[in-house]
C-alpha atoms as one frame of an Amber mdcrd trajectory, in Angstrom:
protein
  30.512 -65.454  32.612  27.904 -62.815  32.972  27.921 -59.676  30.845  27.244
 -56.338  32.598  24.373 -54.426  31.070  25.440 -51.183  29.428  24.167 -48.070
  31.225  21.331 -46.373  29.402  22.466 -43.603  27.128  20.897 -40.334  28.161
  18.718 -38.961  25.443  19.926 -35.714  23.978  17.301 -33.381  22.719  17.833
 -32.479  19.106  18.517 -28.782  18.684  15.524 -27.001  17.330  15.930 -25.817
  13.772  16.211 -22.090  13.364  13.283 -20.555  11.489  13.720 -20.236   7.771
  13.984 -16.926   5.983  10.429 -17.331   4.693   9.168 -18.016   8.213  10.911
 -14.918   9.568   9.426 -12.853   6.741   5.892 -14.066   7.430   6.269 -13.547
  11.178   7.468  -9.995  10.664   4.660  -9.294   8.189   2.035 -10.616  10.621
   3.512  -8.621  13.499   3.573  -5.410  11.477   0.060  -5.975  10.141  -1.285
  -6.575  13.633   0.413  -3.458  14.990  -0.980  -1.353  12.143  -4.586  -2.547
  12.114  -4.845  -2.164  15.895  -3.887   1.500  15.558  -7.363   2.952  15.927
  -6.503   6.414  14.635  -4.796   4.986  11.580  -7.759   2.770  10.700 -10.308
   5.522  11.279  -8.342   7.911   9.097  -7.800   5.445   6.276 -11.430   4.276
   6.311 -13.444   7.345   7.241 -11.809   9.794   4.824 -12.333   7.868   1.572
 -15.794   6.652   2.600 -16.869  10.174   3.579 -15.517  11.662   0.351 -17.239
   8.946  -1.686 -20.573   9.734  -0.039 -20.106  13.465  -0.651 -19.043  13.196
  -4.295 -21.594  10.515  -5.160 -24.361  12.650  -3.674 -23.235  15.599  -5.829
 -22.372  13.866  -9.107 -23.330  10.200  -8.767 -26.424  10.338 -10.972 -24.532
  11.568 -14.015 -23.966   9.222 -16.971 -26.938   7.102 -15.906 -25.343   6.353
 -12.572 -22.042   5.144 -13.997 -20.292   8.146 -12.480 -21.099   6.748  -9.046
 -19.100   3.639  -9.839 -16.166   5.711 -11.093 -16.248   7.759  -7.882 -16.253
   4.506  -5.910 -13.157   3.308  -7.767 -11.358   6.626  -7.292 -12.111   6.798
  -3.572 -11.152   3.159  -3.059  -7.852   3.928  -4.788  -7.447   7.005  -2.578
  -8.089   5.004   0.592  -5.651   2.326  -0.512  -3.094   4.999  -1.391  -3.271
   6.525   2.087  -3.015   3.155   3.809  -0.127   2.033   1.604   2.031   5.123
   2.063   1.324   5.462   5.781   2.066   1.788   6.419   5.320   2.137   4.515
   6.493   5.080   6.560   6.099   2.976   9.715   9.591   1.708   8.854  10.948
   4.983  10.166   9.460   4.198  13.562  11.110   0.759  13.548  14.395   2.427
  12.688  14.059   5.183  15.267  13.230   2.959  18.252  15.901   0.381  17.393
  13.447  -2.358  16.445  15.008  -2.654  13.000  18.419  -3.246  14.545  17.018
  -5.946  16.842  15.428  -7.675  13.854  18.658  -7.662  11.869  20.680  -8.931
  14.855  18.075 -11.664  15.421  18.649 -12.942  11.891  16.076 -11.156   9.749
  17.796 -10.296   6.491  17.266  -6.902   4.890  15.537  -8.627   1.972  13.129
 -10.395   4.362  12.489  -7.118   6.143  11.642  -5.446   2.850   9.447  -8.334
   1.710   7.656  -8.427   5.060   7.018  -4.692   4.887   5.464  -5.032   1.424
   3.304  -7.957   2.587   2.102  -6.055   5.654   1.260  -2.922   3.661  -0.557
  -5.052   1.071  -2.728  -6.481   3.840  -3.397  -3.101   5.413  -4.861  -1.583
   2.248  -7.529  -4.277   1.941  -9.915  -2.789   4.575  -9.873   0.589   2.803
 -10.713  -0.993  -0.547 -13.491  -3.111   0.944 -14.985  -0.268   2.999 -15.431
   2.037   0.012 -16.494  -0.798  -2.267 -19.175  -2.117   0.058 -20.517   1.360
   0.764 -20.609   1.901  -2.990 -22.705  -1.206  -3.538 -24.999  -0.215  -0.678
 -25.594   3.230  -2.190 -26.440   2.254  -5.719 -23.324   1.295  -7.654 -24.434
  -1.246 -10.236 -21.860  -3.887 -11.070 -21.808  -7.636 -11.426 -20.106  -9.539
  -8.583 -17.280 -10.563 -10.922 -16.681  -7.004 -12.127 -16.794  -5.657  -8.574
 -14.251  -8.170  -7.277 -12.059  -7.729 -10.353 -12.039  -3.960  -9.896 -10.913
  -4.181  -6.271  -8.326  -6.826  -7.159  -6.888  -4.621  -9.917  -6.692  -1.688
  -7.503  -4.989  -3.889  -4.888  -2.301  -5.060  -7.310  -1.914  -1.651  -8.913
  -1.195  -0.018  -5.560   2.145  -1.858  -5.277   4.230   1.162  -6.396   2.519
   3.354  -3.789   3.555   0.840  -1.106   7.124   1.146  -2.338   6.837   4.954
  -2.253   5.937   4.756   1.437   8.817   2.381   2.170  11.303   4.631   0.385
  10.072   7.645   2.349  10.324   5.661   5.585  13.917   4.695   4.879  15.165
   7.975   3.417  13.497  10.541   5.687  14.041  10.742   9.436  11.662  11.169
  12.351   8.489  13.152  11.777   9.715  14.126   8.326   8.806  10.637   7.104
   5.180  10.996   8.174   4.954  14.577   6.881   6.551  13.529   3.615   4.048
  10.686   3.362   1.086  13.015   3.804   2.391  15.492   1.214   3.182  12.709
  -1.248  -0.260  11.184  -0.771  -1.964  14.524  -1.433   0.105  15.187  -4.550
  -0.493  11.706  -5.952  -4.229  11.934  -5.211  -4.686  15.377  -6.800  -2.417
  14.884  -9.815  -3.790  11.389 -10.295  -7.327  12.716 -10.645  -8.658  10.766
  -7.666 -10.512  13.740  -6.188 -11.520  15.468  -9.414 -11.318  14.404 -13.058
  -7.904  15.127 -14.491  -9.560  16.848 -17.473 -10.584  19.716 -15.161  -6.951
  20.706 -14.583  -4.581  22.766 -16.748  -2.723  20.985 -19.515   0.536  20.826
 -17.579  -1.183  19.138 -14.644  -2.844  16.644 -16.977   0.526  15.837 -18.526
   2.076  15.390 -15.096  -0.828  13.250 -13.928  -0.380  10.799 -16.787   3.143
   9.912 -15.717   2.300   9.030 -12.120   0.784   5.671 -11.164  -2.346   6.832
  -9.328  -4.057   8.076 -12.504  -3.556   4.697 -14.134  -4.467   2.724 -11.013
  -7.942   4.263 -11.048  -8.151   3.931 -14.858  -7.447   0.212 -14.608  -9.998
  -0.108 -11.798 -12.648   1.577 -13.956 -11.717  -0.660 -16.874 -12.196  -3.752
 -14.684 -15.575  -2.427 -13.480 -17.089  -1.208 -16.752 -14.925  -2.710 -19.484
 -13.660  -0.907 -22.584 -10.137  -0.663 -23.934  -7.390  -1.898 -21.667  -5.192
   1.088 -20.747  -1.928  -0.522 -21.795  -0.034   2.697 -21.130  -1.124   2.403
 -17.519   0.427  -1.042 -17.223   3.709   0.304 -18.596   3.702   3.339 -16.277
   2.883   1.264 -13.193   5.486  -1.343 -14.168   8.168   1.286 -14.688   7.429
   2.918 -11.335   7.469  -0.453  -9.585  10.842  -1.445 -11.012  12.429   1.931
 -10.305  11.103   2.063  -6.746  12.140  -1.545  -6.060  15.679  -0.581  -7.054
  15.607   2.474  -4.800  14.257   0.322  -1.949  17.127  -2.139  -2.356  19.704
   0.643  -2.239  17.983   2.477   0.612  17.620  -0.729   2.616  21.382  -1.064
   2.956  21.587   2.536   4.092  18.779   2.049   6.602  20.410  -1.028   8.099
  23.742   0.763   8.287  22.162   3.685  10.134  20.501   1.326  12.612  23.851
  -0.193  13.555  25.440   3.105  14.540
């Protein structure tokens, strides 16, 4: 007796696995970074302003303290450039919310936590060109520093700018429309002036000096100068920056729920 051969079983394609939360976060961060760095006006503003101000101030005061002032100006202007890039990149969230892109991301499976993490990653990447531009111009114009000290100074500034990224994200989620961008510009100016990035804090009245020592920008530049020239570690700066980071992270978490809720209306 012959046995009939069984018909071949059609192959069924295995369903493709949905991307993980980490993958979605990285994809969103890359997309946001690409959109930001290809914004010509944004890049020109965040690079040209701090570089131009560094050249001006270093020409006027750079030779003081046997040239060490030039390095301090470089650190301050690098911090200022990073500050502008961080806050402006953060407020881009408002644009995502306004045009419905945030809602599409949430519907497509991007969690609010991944959205927040991706925004921080993208802003962290965007501030790098500003730090490098001022730093390299500083080296080219006479700032004397060992390669290790130079890299350490920029790395300290990059890490220290985390609370300013969170400030931009909070503004982007709390304020609406053009108010987010205007609020970002005003906040950036206040943090730059009160933080002593444009002029030494000691030149201001006592009340401004007291106010400047409780905001992160003053300590960001202080830590950058410490990494460049050494001296006593400004421990108070670490505490101030840490406190601001924790408080702003909490506000971001609370504001994120509100932002997602608004996008679903």
